[in-house]
Backbone as a ProteinNet text record, in pm:
[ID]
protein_1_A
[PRIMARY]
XXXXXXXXXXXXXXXXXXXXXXXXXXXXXXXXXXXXXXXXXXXXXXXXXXXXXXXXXXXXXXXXXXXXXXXXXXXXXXXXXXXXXXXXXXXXXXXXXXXXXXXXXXXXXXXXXXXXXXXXXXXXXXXXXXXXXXXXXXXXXXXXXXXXXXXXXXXXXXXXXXXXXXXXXXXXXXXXXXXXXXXXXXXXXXXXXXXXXXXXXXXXXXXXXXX
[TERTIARY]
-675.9	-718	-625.4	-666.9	-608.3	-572.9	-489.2	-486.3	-586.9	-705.2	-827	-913.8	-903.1	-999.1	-869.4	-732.8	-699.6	-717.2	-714.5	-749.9	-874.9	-972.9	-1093.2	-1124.8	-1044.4	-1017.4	-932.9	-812	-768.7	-831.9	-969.2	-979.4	-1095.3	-1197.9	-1273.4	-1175.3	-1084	-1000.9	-977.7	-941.2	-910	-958.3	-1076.3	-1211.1	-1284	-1275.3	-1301.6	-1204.1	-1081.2	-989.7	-943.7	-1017.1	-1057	-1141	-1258.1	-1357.8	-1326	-1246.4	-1170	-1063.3	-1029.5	-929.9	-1074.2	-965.3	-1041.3	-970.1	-887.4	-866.2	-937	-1016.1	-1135.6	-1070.7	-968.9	-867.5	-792	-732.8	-721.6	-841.3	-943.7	-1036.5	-1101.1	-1118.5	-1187.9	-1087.4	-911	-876.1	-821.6	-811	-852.5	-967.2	-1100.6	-1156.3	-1156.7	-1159.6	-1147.3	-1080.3	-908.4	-865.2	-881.5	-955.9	-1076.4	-1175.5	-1228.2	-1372.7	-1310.2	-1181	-1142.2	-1072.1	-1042.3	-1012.9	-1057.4	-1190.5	-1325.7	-1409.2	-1392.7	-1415.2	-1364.6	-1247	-1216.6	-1207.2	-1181.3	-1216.9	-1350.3	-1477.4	-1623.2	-1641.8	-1567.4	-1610.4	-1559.1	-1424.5	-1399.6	-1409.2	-1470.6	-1626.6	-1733.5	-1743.1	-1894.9	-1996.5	-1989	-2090.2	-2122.5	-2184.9	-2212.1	-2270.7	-2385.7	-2444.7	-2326.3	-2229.7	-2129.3	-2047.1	-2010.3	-1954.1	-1967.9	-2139.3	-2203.7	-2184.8	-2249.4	-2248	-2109.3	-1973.8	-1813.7	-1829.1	-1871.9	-1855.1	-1930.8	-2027.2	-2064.1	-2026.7	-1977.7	-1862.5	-1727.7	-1710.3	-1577.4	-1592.9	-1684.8	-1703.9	-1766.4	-1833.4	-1831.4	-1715.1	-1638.9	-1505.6	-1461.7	-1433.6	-1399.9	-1414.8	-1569.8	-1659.5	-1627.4	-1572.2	-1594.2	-1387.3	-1267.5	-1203.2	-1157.2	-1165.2	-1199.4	-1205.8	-1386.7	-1429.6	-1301.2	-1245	-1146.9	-1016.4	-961.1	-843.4	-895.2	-999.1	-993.1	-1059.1	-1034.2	-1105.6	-1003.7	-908.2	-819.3	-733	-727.6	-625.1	-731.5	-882.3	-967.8	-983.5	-981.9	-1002.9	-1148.7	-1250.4	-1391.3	-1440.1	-1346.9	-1399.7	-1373.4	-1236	-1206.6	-1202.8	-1229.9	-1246.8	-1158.8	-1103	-1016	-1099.2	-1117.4	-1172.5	-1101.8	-1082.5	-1001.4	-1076.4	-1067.4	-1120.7	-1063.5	-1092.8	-1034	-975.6	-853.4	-791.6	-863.8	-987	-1073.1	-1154.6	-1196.9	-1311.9	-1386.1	-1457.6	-1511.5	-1517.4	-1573.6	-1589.6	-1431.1	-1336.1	-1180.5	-1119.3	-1204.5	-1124.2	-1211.2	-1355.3	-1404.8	-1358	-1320.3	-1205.7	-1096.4	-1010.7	-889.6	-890.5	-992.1	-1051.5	-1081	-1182.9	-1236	-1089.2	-1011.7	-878.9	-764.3	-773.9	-651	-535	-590	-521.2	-430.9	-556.2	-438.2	-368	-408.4	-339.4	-150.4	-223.2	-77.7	-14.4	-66.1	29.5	158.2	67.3	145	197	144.2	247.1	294.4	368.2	396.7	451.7	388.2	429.4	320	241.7	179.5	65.2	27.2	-56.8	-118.6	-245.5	-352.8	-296.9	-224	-187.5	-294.6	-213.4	-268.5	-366.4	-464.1	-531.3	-418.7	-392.2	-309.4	-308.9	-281.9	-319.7	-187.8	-99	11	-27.6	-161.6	-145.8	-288.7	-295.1	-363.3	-408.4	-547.5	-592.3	-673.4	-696.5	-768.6	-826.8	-954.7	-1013.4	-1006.3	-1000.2	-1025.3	-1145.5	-1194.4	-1347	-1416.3	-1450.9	-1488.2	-1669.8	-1725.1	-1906.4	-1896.4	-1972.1	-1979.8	-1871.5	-1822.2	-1733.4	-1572.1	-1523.3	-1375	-1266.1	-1213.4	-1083	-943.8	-946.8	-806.9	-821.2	-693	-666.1	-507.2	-497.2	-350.3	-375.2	-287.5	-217	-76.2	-76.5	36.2	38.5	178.3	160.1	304.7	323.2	389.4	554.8	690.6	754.1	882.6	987.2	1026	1108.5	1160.4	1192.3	1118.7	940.1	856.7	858.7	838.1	819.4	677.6	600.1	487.2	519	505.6	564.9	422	430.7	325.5	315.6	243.7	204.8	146.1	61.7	-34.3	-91.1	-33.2	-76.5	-160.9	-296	-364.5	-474.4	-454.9	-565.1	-646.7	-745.4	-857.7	-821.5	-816.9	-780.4	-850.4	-997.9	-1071.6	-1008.8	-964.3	-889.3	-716.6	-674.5	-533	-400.6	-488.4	-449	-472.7	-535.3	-543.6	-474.4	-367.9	-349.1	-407.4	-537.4	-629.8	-535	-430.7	-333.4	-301.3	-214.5	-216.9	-277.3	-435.3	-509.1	-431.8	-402.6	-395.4	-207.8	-132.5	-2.5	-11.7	-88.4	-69	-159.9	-249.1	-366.1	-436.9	-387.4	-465.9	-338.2	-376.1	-262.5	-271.9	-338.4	-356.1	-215.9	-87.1	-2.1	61.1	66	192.6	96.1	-49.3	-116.5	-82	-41.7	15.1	120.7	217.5	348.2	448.2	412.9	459.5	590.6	707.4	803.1	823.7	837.3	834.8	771.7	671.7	650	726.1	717.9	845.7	747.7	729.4	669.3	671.4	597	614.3	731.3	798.8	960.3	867.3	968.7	958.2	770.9	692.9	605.5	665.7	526.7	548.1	489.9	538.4	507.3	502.7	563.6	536.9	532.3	481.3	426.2	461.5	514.4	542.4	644.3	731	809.7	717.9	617.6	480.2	438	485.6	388.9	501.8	608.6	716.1	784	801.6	864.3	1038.1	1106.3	1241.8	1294	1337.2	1384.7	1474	1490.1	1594	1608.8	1667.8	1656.5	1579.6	1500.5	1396.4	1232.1	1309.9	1172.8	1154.6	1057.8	1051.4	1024.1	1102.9	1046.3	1012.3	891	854.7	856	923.9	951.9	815.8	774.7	652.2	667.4	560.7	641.6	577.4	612.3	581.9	392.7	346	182.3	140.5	69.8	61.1	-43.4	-113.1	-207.3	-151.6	-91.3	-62	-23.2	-100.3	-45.3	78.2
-2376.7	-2237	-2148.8	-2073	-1992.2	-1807.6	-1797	-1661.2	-1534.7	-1560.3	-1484.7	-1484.4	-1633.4	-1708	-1643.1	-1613.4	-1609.5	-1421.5	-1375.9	-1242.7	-1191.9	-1281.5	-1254.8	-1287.5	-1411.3	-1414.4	-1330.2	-1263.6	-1170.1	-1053	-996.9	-881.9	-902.8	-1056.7	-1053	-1058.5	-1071.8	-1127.5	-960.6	-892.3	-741.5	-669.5	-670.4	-653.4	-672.5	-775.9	-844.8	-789.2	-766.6	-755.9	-593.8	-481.8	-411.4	-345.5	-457	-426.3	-443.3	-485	-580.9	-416	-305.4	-247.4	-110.5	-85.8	27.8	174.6	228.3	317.4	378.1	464.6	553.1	501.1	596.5	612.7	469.4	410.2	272.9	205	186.2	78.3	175.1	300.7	325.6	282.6	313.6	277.4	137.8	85.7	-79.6	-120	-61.9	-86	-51.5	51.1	84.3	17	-42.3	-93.3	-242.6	-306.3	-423	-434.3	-291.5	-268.4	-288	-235.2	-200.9	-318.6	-388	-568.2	-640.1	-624.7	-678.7	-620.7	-499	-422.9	-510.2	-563.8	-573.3	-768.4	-828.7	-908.5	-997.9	-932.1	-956.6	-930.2	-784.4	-767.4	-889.6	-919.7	-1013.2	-1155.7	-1186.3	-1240.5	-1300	-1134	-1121	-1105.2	-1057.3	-1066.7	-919.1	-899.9	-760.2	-697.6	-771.7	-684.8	-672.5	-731.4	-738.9	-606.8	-597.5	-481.9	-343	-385.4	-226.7	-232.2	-384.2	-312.7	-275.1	-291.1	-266.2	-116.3	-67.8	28	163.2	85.3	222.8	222.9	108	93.7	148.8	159.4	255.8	365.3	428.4	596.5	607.1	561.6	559	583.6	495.3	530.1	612.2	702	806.2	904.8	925.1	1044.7	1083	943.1	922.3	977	939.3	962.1	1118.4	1135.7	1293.4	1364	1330.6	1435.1	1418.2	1320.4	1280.8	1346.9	1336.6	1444.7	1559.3	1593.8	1762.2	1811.9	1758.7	1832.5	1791.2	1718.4	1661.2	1754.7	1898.5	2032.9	2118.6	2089.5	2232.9	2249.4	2355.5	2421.3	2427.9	2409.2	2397.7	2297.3	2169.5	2001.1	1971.4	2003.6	1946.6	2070.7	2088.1	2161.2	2116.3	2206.4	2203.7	2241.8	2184.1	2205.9	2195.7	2272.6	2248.8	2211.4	2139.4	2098.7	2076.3	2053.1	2067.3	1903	1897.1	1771.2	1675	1703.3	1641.7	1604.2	1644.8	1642.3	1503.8	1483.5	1315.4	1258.4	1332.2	1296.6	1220	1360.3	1312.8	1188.6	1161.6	1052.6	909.4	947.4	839.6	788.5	873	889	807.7	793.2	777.4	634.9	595.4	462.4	373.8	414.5	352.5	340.8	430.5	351.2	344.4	355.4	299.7	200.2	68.9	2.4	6.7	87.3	191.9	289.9	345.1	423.3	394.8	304.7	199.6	170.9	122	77.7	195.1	308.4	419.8	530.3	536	572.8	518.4	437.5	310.9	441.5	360.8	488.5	550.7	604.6	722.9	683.9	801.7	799.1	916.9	936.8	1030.3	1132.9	1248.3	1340.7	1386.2	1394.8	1464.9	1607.2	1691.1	1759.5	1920.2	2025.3	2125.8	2217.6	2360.8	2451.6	2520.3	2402.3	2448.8	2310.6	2219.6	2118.6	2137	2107.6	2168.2	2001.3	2034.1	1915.7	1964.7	1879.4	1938.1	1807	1836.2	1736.1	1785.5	1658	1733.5	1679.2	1746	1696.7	1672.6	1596.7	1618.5	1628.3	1710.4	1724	1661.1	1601.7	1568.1	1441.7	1378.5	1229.9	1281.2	1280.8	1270.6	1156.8	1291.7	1173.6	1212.4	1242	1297	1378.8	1382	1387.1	1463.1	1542.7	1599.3	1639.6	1592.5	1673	1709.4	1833.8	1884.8	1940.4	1937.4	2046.9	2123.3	2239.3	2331.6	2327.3	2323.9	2319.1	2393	2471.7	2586.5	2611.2	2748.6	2803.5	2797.4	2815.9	2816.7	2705.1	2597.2	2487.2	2395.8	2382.4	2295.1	2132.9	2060.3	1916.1	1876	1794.4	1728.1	1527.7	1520.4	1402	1281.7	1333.9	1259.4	1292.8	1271.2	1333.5	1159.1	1129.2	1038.3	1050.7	945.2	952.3	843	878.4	701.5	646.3	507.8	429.2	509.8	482.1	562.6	703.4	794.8	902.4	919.1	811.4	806.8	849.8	831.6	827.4	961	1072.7	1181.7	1314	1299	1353.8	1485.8	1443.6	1586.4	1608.8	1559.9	1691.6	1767.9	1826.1	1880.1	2047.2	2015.5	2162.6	2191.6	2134.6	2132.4	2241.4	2182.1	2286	2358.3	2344.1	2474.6	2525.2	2482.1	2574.4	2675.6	2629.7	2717.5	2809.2	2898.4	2982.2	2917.4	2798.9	2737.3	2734.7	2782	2703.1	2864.5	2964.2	3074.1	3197.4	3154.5	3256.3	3251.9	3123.6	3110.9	3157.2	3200.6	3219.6	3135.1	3019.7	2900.4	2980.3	2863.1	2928.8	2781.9	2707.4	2523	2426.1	2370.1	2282.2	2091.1	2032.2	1934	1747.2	1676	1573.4	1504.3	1378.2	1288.7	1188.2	1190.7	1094.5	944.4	860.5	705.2	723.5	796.7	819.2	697.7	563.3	471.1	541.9	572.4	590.3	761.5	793.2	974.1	1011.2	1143.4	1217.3	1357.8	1419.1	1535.5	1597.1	1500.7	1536.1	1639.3	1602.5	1670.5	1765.1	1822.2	1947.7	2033.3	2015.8	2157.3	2106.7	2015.7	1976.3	1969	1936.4	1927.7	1789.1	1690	1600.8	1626.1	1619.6	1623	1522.5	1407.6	1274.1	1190.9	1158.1	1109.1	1157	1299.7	1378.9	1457.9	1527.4	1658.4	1731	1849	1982.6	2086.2	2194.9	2307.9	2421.4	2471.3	2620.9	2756.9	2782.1	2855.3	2989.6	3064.9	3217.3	3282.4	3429.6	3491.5	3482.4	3544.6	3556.2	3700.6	3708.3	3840.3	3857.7	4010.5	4075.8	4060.3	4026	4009.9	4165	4181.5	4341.5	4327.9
-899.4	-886.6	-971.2	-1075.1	-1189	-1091.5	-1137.1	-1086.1	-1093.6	-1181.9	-1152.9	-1051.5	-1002.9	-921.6	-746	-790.3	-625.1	-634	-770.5	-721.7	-674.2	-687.6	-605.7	-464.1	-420.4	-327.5	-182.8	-281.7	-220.5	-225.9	-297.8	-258.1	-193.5	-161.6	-61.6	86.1	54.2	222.9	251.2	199.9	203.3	219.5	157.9	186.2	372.1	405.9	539.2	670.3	562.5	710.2	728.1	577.2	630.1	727.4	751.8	817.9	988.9	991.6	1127.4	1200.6	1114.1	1107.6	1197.7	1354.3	1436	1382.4	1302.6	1281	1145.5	1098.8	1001.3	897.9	895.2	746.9	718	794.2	731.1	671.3	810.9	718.9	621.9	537.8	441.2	314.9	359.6	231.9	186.5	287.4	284.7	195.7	244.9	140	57.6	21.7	-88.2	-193.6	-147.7	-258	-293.7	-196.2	-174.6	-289.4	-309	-426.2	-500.1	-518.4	-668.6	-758.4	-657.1	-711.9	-745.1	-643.6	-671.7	-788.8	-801.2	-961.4	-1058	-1082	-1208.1	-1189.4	-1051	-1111.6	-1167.4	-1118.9	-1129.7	-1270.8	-1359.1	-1457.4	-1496.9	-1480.6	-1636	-1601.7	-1482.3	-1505.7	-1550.3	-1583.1	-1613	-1529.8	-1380.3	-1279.4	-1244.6	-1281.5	-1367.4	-1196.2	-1158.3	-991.5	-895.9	-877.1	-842.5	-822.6	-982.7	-1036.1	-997.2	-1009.2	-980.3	-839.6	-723.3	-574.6	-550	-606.5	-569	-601.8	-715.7	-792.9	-678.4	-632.8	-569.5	-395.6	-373.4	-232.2	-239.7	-378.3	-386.1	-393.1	-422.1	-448.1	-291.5	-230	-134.5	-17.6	-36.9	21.7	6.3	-191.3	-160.7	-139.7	-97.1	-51.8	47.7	166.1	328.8	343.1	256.1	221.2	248.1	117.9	86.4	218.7	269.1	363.1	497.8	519.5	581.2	607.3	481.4	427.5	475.9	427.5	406.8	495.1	623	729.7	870.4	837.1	939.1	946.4	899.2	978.8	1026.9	995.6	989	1157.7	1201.3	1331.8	1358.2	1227	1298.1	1305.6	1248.5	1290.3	1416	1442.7	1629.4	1684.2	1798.9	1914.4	2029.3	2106	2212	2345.3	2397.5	2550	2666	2737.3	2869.4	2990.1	3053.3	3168.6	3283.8	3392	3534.4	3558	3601.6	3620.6	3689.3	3789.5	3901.3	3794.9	3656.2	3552.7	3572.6	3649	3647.9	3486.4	3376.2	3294.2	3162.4	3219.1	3198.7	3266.1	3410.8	3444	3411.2	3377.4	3275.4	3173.1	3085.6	2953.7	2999	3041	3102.8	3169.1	3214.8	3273.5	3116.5	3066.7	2912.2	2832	2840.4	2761.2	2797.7	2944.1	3004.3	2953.9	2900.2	2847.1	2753.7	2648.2	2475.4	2538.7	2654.1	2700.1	2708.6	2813.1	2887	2709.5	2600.3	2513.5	2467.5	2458.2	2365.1	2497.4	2567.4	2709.8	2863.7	2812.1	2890.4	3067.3	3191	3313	3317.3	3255.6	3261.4	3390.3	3494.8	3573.3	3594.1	3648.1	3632.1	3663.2	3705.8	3767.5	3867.6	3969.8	4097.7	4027.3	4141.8	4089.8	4167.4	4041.5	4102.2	4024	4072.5	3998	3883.8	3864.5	3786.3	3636.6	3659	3573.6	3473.7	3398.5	3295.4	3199.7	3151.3	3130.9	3006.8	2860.3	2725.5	2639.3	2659	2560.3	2465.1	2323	2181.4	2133.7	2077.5	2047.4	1911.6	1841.4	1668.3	1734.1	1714.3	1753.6	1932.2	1942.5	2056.7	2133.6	2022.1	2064.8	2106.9	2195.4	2229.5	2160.7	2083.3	2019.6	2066.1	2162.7	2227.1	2349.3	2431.9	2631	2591.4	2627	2672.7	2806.7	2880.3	3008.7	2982.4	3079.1	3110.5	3249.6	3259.7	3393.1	3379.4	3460.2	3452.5	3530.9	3416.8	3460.1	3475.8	3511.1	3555.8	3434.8	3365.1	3277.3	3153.2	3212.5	3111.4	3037.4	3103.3	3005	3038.7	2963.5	2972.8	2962	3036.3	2991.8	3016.8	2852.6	2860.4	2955.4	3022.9	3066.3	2966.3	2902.2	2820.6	2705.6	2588.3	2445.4	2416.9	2363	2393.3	2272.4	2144.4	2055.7	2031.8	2047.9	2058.6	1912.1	1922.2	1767	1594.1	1655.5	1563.8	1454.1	1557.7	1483.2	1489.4	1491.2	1533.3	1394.5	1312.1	1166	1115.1	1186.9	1170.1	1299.9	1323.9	1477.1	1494.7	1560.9	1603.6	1729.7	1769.2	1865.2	1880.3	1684.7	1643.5	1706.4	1711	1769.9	1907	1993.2	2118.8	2077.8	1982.3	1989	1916.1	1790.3	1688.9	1607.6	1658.3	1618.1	1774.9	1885.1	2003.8	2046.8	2155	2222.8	2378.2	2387.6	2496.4	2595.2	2513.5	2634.4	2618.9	2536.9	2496	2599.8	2589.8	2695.5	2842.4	2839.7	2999.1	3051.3	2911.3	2948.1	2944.8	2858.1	2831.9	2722.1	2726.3	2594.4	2512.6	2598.1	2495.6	2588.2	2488.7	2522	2477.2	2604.9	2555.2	2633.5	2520.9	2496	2578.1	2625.8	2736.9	2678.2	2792	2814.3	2750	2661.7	2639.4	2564	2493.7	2423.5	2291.2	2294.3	2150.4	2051.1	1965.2	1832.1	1809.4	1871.2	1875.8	1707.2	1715.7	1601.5	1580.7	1698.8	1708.4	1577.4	1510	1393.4	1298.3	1302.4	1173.9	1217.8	1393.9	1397.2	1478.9	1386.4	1398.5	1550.9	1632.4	1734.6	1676.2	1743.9	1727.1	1798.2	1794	1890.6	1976.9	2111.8	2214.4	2322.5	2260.1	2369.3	2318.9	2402	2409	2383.5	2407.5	2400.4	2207.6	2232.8	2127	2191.3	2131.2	2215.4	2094.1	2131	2037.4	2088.4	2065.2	2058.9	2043.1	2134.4	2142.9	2057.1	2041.5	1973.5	2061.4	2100.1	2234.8	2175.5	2333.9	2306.1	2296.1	2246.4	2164.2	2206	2264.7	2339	2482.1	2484.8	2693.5	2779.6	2843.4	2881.6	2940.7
[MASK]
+++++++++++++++++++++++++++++++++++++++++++++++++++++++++++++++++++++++++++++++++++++++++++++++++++++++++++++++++++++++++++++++++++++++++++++++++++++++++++++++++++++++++++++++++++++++++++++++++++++++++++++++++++

């Protein structure tokens, strides 16, 4: 086997094990760079249908790409919804990924239902790609319980809306909000948090209109 013959091989395997990959933005640019191997080694070749079906699986990708990027800060793709901690539909949510749950917040349990705890779906159209809880803790601090992104959009942190794009927590009278303790893989570095411990904490700015 000549090294033309294993670069086709590696970009059908790349190809395949993009497809295997539950997060958007990985498996599009997985493939993507799958086509593009497969682009050049079909041309030289010579397998010309080949060429073309790669050729238009890559522009493909970067159509799906693109729209990807450039809509993963916009405030009119995800939506913030708040809902009541009892929310049957939140604790459906919460059941369906309990498990990913358990990976990336190891401890975490449903919170009791109370009028100091606060509960927010994030929403892209109708599908839920994200769960924050919090509940309320003394010298104005919101501690979050559960910052929570389904695999699918994990690569894009639609959380993000939930601290800095809403006034969801500064209308309350909130002054920082400060991350769930022992959180795998936290993200908060990217959306202006500060580290303290174990945690991150963000610094609210007062809320503006409050009589």
């Amino acid at each position: 086997m000549n090294w033309l013959e294993l670069l086709g091989w590696a970009g059908s395997a790349l190809l395949v094990w993009s497809l295997l990959q539950t997060r958007l933005l990985r498996l599009r640019a997985l493939n993507l760079v799958g086509c593009l191997i497969l682009i050049g080694y079909n041309a030289a070749v010579q397998v010309w249908p080949m060429v073309g079906l790669n050729v238009v699986l890559a522009v493909i990708n970067v159509w799906y790409l693109r729209s990807m990027l450039a809509t993963r800060h916009d405030a009119q793709t995800y939506q913030v919804v708040e809902v009541g901690v009892d929310d049957q539909f939140l604790a459906h949510t919460l059941r369906v990924h309990a498990a990913d749950i358990a990976r990336f917040n190891p401890g975490f349990r449903p919170p009791p239902a109370g009028t100091d705890r606060s509960a927010f779906l994030v929403l892209r159209a109708d599908e839920v790609v994200g769960v924050v809880l919090s509940h309320a803790e003394p010298a104005g601090t919101a501690q979050i319980d559960l910052d929570y992104v389904t695999p699918r959009f994990r690569d894009l942190t639609p959380g993000e809306f939930v601290y800095r794009r809403s006034s969801l927590f500064t209308d309350r009278g909130f002054r920082r909000v400060v991350s769930p303790p022992g959180m795998v893989a936290p993200y908060y570095h990217r959306l202006g948090f500060r580290p303290d411990g174990d945690t991150y904490v963000l610094d609210l700015p007062p809320a503006t209109g409050r009589g």
